[in-house]
mmCIF file of C-alpha atoms in Angstrom:
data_model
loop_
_atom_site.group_PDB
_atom_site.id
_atom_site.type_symbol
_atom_site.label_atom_id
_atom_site.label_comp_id
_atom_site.label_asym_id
_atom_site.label_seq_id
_atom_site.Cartn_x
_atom_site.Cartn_y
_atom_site.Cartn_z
ATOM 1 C CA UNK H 1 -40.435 -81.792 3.948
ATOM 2 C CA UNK H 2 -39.296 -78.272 4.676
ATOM 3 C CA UNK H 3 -38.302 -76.855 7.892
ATOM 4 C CA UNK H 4 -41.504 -75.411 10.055
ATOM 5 C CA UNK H 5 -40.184 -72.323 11.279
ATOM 6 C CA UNK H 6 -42.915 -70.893 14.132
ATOM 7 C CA UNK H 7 -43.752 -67.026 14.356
ATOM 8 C CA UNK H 8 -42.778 -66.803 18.093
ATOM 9 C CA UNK H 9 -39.017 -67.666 16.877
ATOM 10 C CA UNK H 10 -39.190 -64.998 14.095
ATOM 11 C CA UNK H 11 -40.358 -62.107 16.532
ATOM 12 C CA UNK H 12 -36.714 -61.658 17.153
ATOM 13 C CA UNK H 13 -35.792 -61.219 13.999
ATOM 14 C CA UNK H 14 -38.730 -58.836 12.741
ATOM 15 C CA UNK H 15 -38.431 -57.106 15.394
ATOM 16 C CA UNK H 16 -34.534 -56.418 14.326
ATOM 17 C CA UNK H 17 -35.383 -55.769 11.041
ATOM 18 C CA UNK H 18 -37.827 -53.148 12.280
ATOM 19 C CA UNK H 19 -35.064 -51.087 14.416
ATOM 20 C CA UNK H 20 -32.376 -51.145 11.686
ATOM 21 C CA UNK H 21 -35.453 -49.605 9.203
ATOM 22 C CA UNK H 22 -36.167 -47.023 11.812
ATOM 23 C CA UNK H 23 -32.292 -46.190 11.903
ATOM 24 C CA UNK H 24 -32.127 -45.213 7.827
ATOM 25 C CA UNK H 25 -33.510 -42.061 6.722
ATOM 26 C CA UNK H 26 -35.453 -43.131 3.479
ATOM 27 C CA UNK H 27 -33.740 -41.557 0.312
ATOM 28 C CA UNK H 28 -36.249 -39.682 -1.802
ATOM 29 C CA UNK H 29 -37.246 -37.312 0.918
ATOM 30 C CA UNK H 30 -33.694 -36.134 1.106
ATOM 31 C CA UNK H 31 -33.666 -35.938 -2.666
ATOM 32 C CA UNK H 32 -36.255 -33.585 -3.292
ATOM 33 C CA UNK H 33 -36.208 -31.462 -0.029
ATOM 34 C CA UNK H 34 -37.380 -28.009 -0.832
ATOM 35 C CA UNK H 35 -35.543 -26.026 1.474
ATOM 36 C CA UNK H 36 -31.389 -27.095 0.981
ATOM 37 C CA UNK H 37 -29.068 -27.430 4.107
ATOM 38 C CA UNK H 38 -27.204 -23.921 4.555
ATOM 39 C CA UNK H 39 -24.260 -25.465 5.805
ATOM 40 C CA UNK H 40 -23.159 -26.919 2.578
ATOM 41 C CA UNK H 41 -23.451 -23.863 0.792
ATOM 42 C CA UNK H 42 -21.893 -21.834 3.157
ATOM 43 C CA UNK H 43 -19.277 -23.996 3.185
ATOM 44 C CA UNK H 44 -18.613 -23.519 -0.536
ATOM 45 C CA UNK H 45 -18.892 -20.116 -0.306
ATOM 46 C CA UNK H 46 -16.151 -19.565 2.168
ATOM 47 C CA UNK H 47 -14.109 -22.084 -0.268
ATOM 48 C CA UNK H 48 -14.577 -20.336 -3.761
ATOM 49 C CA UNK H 49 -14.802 -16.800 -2.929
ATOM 50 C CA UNK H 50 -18.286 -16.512 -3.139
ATOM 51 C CA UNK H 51 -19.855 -12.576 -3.566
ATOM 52 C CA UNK H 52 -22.610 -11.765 -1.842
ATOM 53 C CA UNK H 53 -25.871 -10.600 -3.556
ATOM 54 C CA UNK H 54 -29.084 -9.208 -1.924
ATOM 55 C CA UNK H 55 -31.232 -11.654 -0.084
ATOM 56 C CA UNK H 56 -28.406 -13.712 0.849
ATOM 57 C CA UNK H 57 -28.709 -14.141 4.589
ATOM 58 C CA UNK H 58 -25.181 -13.957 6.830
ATOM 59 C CA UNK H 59 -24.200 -14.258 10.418
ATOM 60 C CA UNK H 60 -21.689 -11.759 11.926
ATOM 61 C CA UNK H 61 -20.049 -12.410 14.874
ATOM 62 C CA UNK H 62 -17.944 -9.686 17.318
ATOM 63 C CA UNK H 63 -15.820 -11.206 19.425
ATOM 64 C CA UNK H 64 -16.791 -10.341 23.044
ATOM 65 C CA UNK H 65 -19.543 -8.173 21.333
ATOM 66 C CA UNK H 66 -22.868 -10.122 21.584
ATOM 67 C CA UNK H 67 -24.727 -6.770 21.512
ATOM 68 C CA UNK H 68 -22.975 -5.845 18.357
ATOM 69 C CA UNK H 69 -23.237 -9.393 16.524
ATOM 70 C CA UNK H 70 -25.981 -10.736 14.302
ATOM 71 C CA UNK H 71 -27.416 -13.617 13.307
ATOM 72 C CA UNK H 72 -30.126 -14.262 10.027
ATOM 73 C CA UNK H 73 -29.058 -11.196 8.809
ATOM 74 C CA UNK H 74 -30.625 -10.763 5.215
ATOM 75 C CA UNK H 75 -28.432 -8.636 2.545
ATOM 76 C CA UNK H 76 -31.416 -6.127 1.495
ATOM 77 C CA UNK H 77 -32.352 -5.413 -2.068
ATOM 78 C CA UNK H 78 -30.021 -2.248 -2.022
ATOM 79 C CA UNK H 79 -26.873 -4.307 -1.082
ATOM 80 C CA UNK H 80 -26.352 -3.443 2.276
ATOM 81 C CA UNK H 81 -26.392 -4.682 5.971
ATOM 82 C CA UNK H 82 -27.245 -2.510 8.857
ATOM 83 C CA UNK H 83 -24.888 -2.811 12.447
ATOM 84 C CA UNK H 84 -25.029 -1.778 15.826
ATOM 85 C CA UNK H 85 -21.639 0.916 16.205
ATOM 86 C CA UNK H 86 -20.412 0.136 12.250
ATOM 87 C CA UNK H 87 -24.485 1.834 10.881
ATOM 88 C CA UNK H 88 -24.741 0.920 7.276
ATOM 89 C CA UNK H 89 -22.047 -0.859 4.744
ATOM 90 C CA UNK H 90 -22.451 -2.373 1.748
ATOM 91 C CA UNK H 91 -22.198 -6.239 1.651
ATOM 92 C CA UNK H 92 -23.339 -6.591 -2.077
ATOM 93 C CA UNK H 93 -20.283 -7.772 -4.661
ATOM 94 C CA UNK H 94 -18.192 -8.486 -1.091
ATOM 95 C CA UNK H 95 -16.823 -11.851 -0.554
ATOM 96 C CA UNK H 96 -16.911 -12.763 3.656
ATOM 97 C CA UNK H 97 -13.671 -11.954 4.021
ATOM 98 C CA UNK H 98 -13.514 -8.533 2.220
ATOM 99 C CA UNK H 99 -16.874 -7.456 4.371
ATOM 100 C CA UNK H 100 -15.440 -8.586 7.498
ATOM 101 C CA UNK H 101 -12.441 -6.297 7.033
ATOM 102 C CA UNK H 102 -14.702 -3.278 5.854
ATOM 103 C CA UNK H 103 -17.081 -4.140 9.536
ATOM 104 C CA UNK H 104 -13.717 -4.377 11.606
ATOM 105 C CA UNK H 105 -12.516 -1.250 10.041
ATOM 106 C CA UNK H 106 -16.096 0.666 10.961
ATOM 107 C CA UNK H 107 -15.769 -0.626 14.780
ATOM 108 C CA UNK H 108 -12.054 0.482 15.045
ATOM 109 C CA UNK H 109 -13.035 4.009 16.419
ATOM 110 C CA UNK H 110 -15.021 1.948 19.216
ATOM 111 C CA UNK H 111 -13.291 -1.169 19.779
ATOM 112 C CA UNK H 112 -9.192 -1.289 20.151
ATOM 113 C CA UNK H 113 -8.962 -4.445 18.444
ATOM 114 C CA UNK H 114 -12.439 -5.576 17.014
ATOM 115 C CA UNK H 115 -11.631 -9.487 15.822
ATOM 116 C CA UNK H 116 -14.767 -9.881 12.989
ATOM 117 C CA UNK H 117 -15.913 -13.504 11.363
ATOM 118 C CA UNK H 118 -18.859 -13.088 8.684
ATOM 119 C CA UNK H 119 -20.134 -16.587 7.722
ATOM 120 C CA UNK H 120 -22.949 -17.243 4.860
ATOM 121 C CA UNK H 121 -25.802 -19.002 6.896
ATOM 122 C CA UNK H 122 -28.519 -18.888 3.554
ATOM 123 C CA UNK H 123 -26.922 -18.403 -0.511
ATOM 124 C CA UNK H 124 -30.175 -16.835 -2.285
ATOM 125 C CA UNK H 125 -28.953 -14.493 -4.281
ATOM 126 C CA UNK H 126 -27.147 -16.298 -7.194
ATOM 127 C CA UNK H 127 -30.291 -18.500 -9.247
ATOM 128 C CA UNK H 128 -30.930 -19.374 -12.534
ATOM 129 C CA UNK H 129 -34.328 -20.950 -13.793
ATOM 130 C CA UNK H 130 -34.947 -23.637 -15.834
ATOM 131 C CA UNK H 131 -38.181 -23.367 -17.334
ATOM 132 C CA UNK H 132 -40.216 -26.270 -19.672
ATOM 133 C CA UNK H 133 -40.180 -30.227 -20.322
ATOM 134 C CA UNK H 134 -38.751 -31.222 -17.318
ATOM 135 C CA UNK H 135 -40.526 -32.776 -14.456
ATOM 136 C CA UNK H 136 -39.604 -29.801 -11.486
ATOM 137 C CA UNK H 137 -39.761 -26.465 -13.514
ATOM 138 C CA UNK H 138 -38.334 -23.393 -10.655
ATOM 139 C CA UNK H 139 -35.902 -21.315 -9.793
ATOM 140 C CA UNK H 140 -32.618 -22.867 -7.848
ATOM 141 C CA UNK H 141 -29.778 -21.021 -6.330
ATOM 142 C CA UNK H 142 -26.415 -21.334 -7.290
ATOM 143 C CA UNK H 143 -24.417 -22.335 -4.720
ATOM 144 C CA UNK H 144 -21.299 -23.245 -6.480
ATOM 145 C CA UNK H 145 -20.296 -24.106 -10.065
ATOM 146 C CA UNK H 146 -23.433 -25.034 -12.381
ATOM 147 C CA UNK H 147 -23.458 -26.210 -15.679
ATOM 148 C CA UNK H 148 -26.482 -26.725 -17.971
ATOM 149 C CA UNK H 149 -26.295 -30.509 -17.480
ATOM 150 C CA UNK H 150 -26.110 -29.666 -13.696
ATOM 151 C CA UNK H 151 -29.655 -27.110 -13.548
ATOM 152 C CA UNK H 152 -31.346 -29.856 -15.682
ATOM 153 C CA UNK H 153 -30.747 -32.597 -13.044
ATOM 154 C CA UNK H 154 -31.293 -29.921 -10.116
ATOM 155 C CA UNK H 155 -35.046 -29.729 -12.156
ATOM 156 C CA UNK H 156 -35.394 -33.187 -11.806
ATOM 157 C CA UNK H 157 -34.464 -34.130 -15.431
ATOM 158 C CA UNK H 158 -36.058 -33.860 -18.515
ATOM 159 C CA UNK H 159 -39.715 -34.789 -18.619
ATOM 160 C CA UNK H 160 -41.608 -36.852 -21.424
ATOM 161 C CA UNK H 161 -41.298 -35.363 -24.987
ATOM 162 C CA UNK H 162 -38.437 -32.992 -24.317
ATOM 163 C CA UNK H 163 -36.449 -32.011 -27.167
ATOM 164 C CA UNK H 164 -33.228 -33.097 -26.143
ATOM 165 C CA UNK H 165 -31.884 -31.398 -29.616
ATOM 166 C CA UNK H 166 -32.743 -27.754 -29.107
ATOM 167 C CA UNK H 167 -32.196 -26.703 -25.614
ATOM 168 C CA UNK H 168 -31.201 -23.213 -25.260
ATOM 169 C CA UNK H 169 -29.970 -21.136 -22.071
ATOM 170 C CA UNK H 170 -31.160 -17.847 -22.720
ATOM 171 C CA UNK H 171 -28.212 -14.703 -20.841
ATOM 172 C CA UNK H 172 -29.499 -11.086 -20.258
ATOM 173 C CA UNK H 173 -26.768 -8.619 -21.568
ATOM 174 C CA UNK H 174 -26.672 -5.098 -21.032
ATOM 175 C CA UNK H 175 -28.985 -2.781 -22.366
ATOM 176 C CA UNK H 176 -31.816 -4.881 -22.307
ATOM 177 C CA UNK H 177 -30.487 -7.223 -24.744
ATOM 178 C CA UNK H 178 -30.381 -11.432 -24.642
ATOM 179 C CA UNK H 179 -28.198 -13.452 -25.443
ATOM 180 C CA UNK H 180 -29.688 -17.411 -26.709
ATOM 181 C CA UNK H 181 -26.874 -20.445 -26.597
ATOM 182 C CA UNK H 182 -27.984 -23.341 -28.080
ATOM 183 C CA UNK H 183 -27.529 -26.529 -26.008
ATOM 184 C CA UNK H 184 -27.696 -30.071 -27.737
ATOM 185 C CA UNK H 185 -28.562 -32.979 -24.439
ATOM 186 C CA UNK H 186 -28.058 -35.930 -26.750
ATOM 187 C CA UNK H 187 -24.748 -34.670 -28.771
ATOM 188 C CA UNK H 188 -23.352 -33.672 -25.106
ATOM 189 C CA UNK H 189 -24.615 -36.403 -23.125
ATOM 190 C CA UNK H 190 -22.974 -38.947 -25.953
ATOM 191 C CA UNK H 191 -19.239 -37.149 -25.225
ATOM 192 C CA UNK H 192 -19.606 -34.125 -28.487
ATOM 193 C CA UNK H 193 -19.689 -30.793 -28.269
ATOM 194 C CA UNK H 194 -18.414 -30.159 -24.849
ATOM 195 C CA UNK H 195 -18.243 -26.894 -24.970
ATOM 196 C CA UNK H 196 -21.744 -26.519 -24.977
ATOM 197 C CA UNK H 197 -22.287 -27.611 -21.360
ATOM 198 C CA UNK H 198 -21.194 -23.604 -20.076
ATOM 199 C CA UNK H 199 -21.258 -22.674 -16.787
ATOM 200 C CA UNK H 200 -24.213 -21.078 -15.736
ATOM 201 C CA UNK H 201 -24.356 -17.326 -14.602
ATOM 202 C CA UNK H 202 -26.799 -15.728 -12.034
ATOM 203 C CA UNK H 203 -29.983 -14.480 -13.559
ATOM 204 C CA UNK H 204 -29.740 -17.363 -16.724
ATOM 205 C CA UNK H 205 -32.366 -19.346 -18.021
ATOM 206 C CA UNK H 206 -32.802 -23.018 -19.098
ATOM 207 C CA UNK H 207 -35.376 -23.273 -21.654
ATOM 208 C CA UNK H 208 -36.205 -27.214 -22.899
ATOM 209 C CA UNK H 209 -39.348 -27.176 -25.748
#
């Protein structure tokens, strides 16, 4: 005969269970959170350099200047920022570092020694969109280094009945003219044609038929 086990003496142990459960965040809502944590991406964009664009959204502190600091302050379309003291300078094609040297150098008439740190709170101005047969069709920001394979699984991955074959990223050019590069999933995915996985550029699109 097997052991009779009664529920009083499990209560312990369910009740365990229950705080361990209530200790792990479950997976998939992390996966497919809309909105991205800033901090990573600013993160990478102090690392590689990163350029601002308009709509990105920055942070710029004064040392001993709270009046003249900001915080959640959004790159406008035209490129620039607006500051108490330094008025308007343009953040647009600027990585951090090279705008907080053009702010210091704007507060130097009014500050003997003005000690600037610009951080990237938000990256929105680097996206590409990937558009057809896969199963979250949008636009997603470029926070660091993307490749094709890298926007498809940002979209979720490639829905039901996808040609995997033709794939094509589609790259405005100047003078209102496009530029199509084919893509082949299968042929990359099984180790060929390498070269075909390019890194993505602001403003591309991912087009799966």
């Amino acid at each position: 005969m097997g052991a009779h086990i009664s529920l009083k003496a499990l209560r312990p142990v369910v009740a365990m269970l229950a705080s361990l459960a209530g200790m792990v965040s479950p997976g998939p809502h992390h996966h497919h959170s809309a909105k991205p944590d800033p901090a990573p991406a600013a993160q990478h964009a102090a690392a590689a350099g990163y350029r601002l664009g308009p709509q990105d959204v920055i942070s710029v502190d004064v040392w001993q200047e709270p009046k003249i600091s900001s915080h959640d302050l959004p790159v406008r379309p035209d490129g620039m920022i607006s500051l108490p003291l330094a008025g308007q300078i343009r953040a647009e094609g600027l990585t951090p570092a090279q705008l907080q040297a053009a702010i210091a150098r704007r507060l130097r008439p009014y500050l003997s020694d003005p000690a600037v740190t610009v951080q990237v709170d938000q990256v929105r101005s680097h996206k590409v969109y990937v558009l057809g047969r896969v199963r979250q069709p949008g636009i997603y920001v470029l926070a660091g280094p993307t490749r094709v394979l890298d926007a498809i699984a940002m979209a979720g991955g490639l829905a039901e009945f996808a040609n995997r074959s033709h794939i094509y990223v589609l790259r405005r050019l100047g003078g209102g003219r496009t530029r199509r590069i084919t893509f082949n999933y299968k042929r990359v995915i099984a180790g060929k044609d390498a070269k075909e996985n390019i890194r993505l550029r602001s403003g591309d699109t991912v087009v799966v038929p």
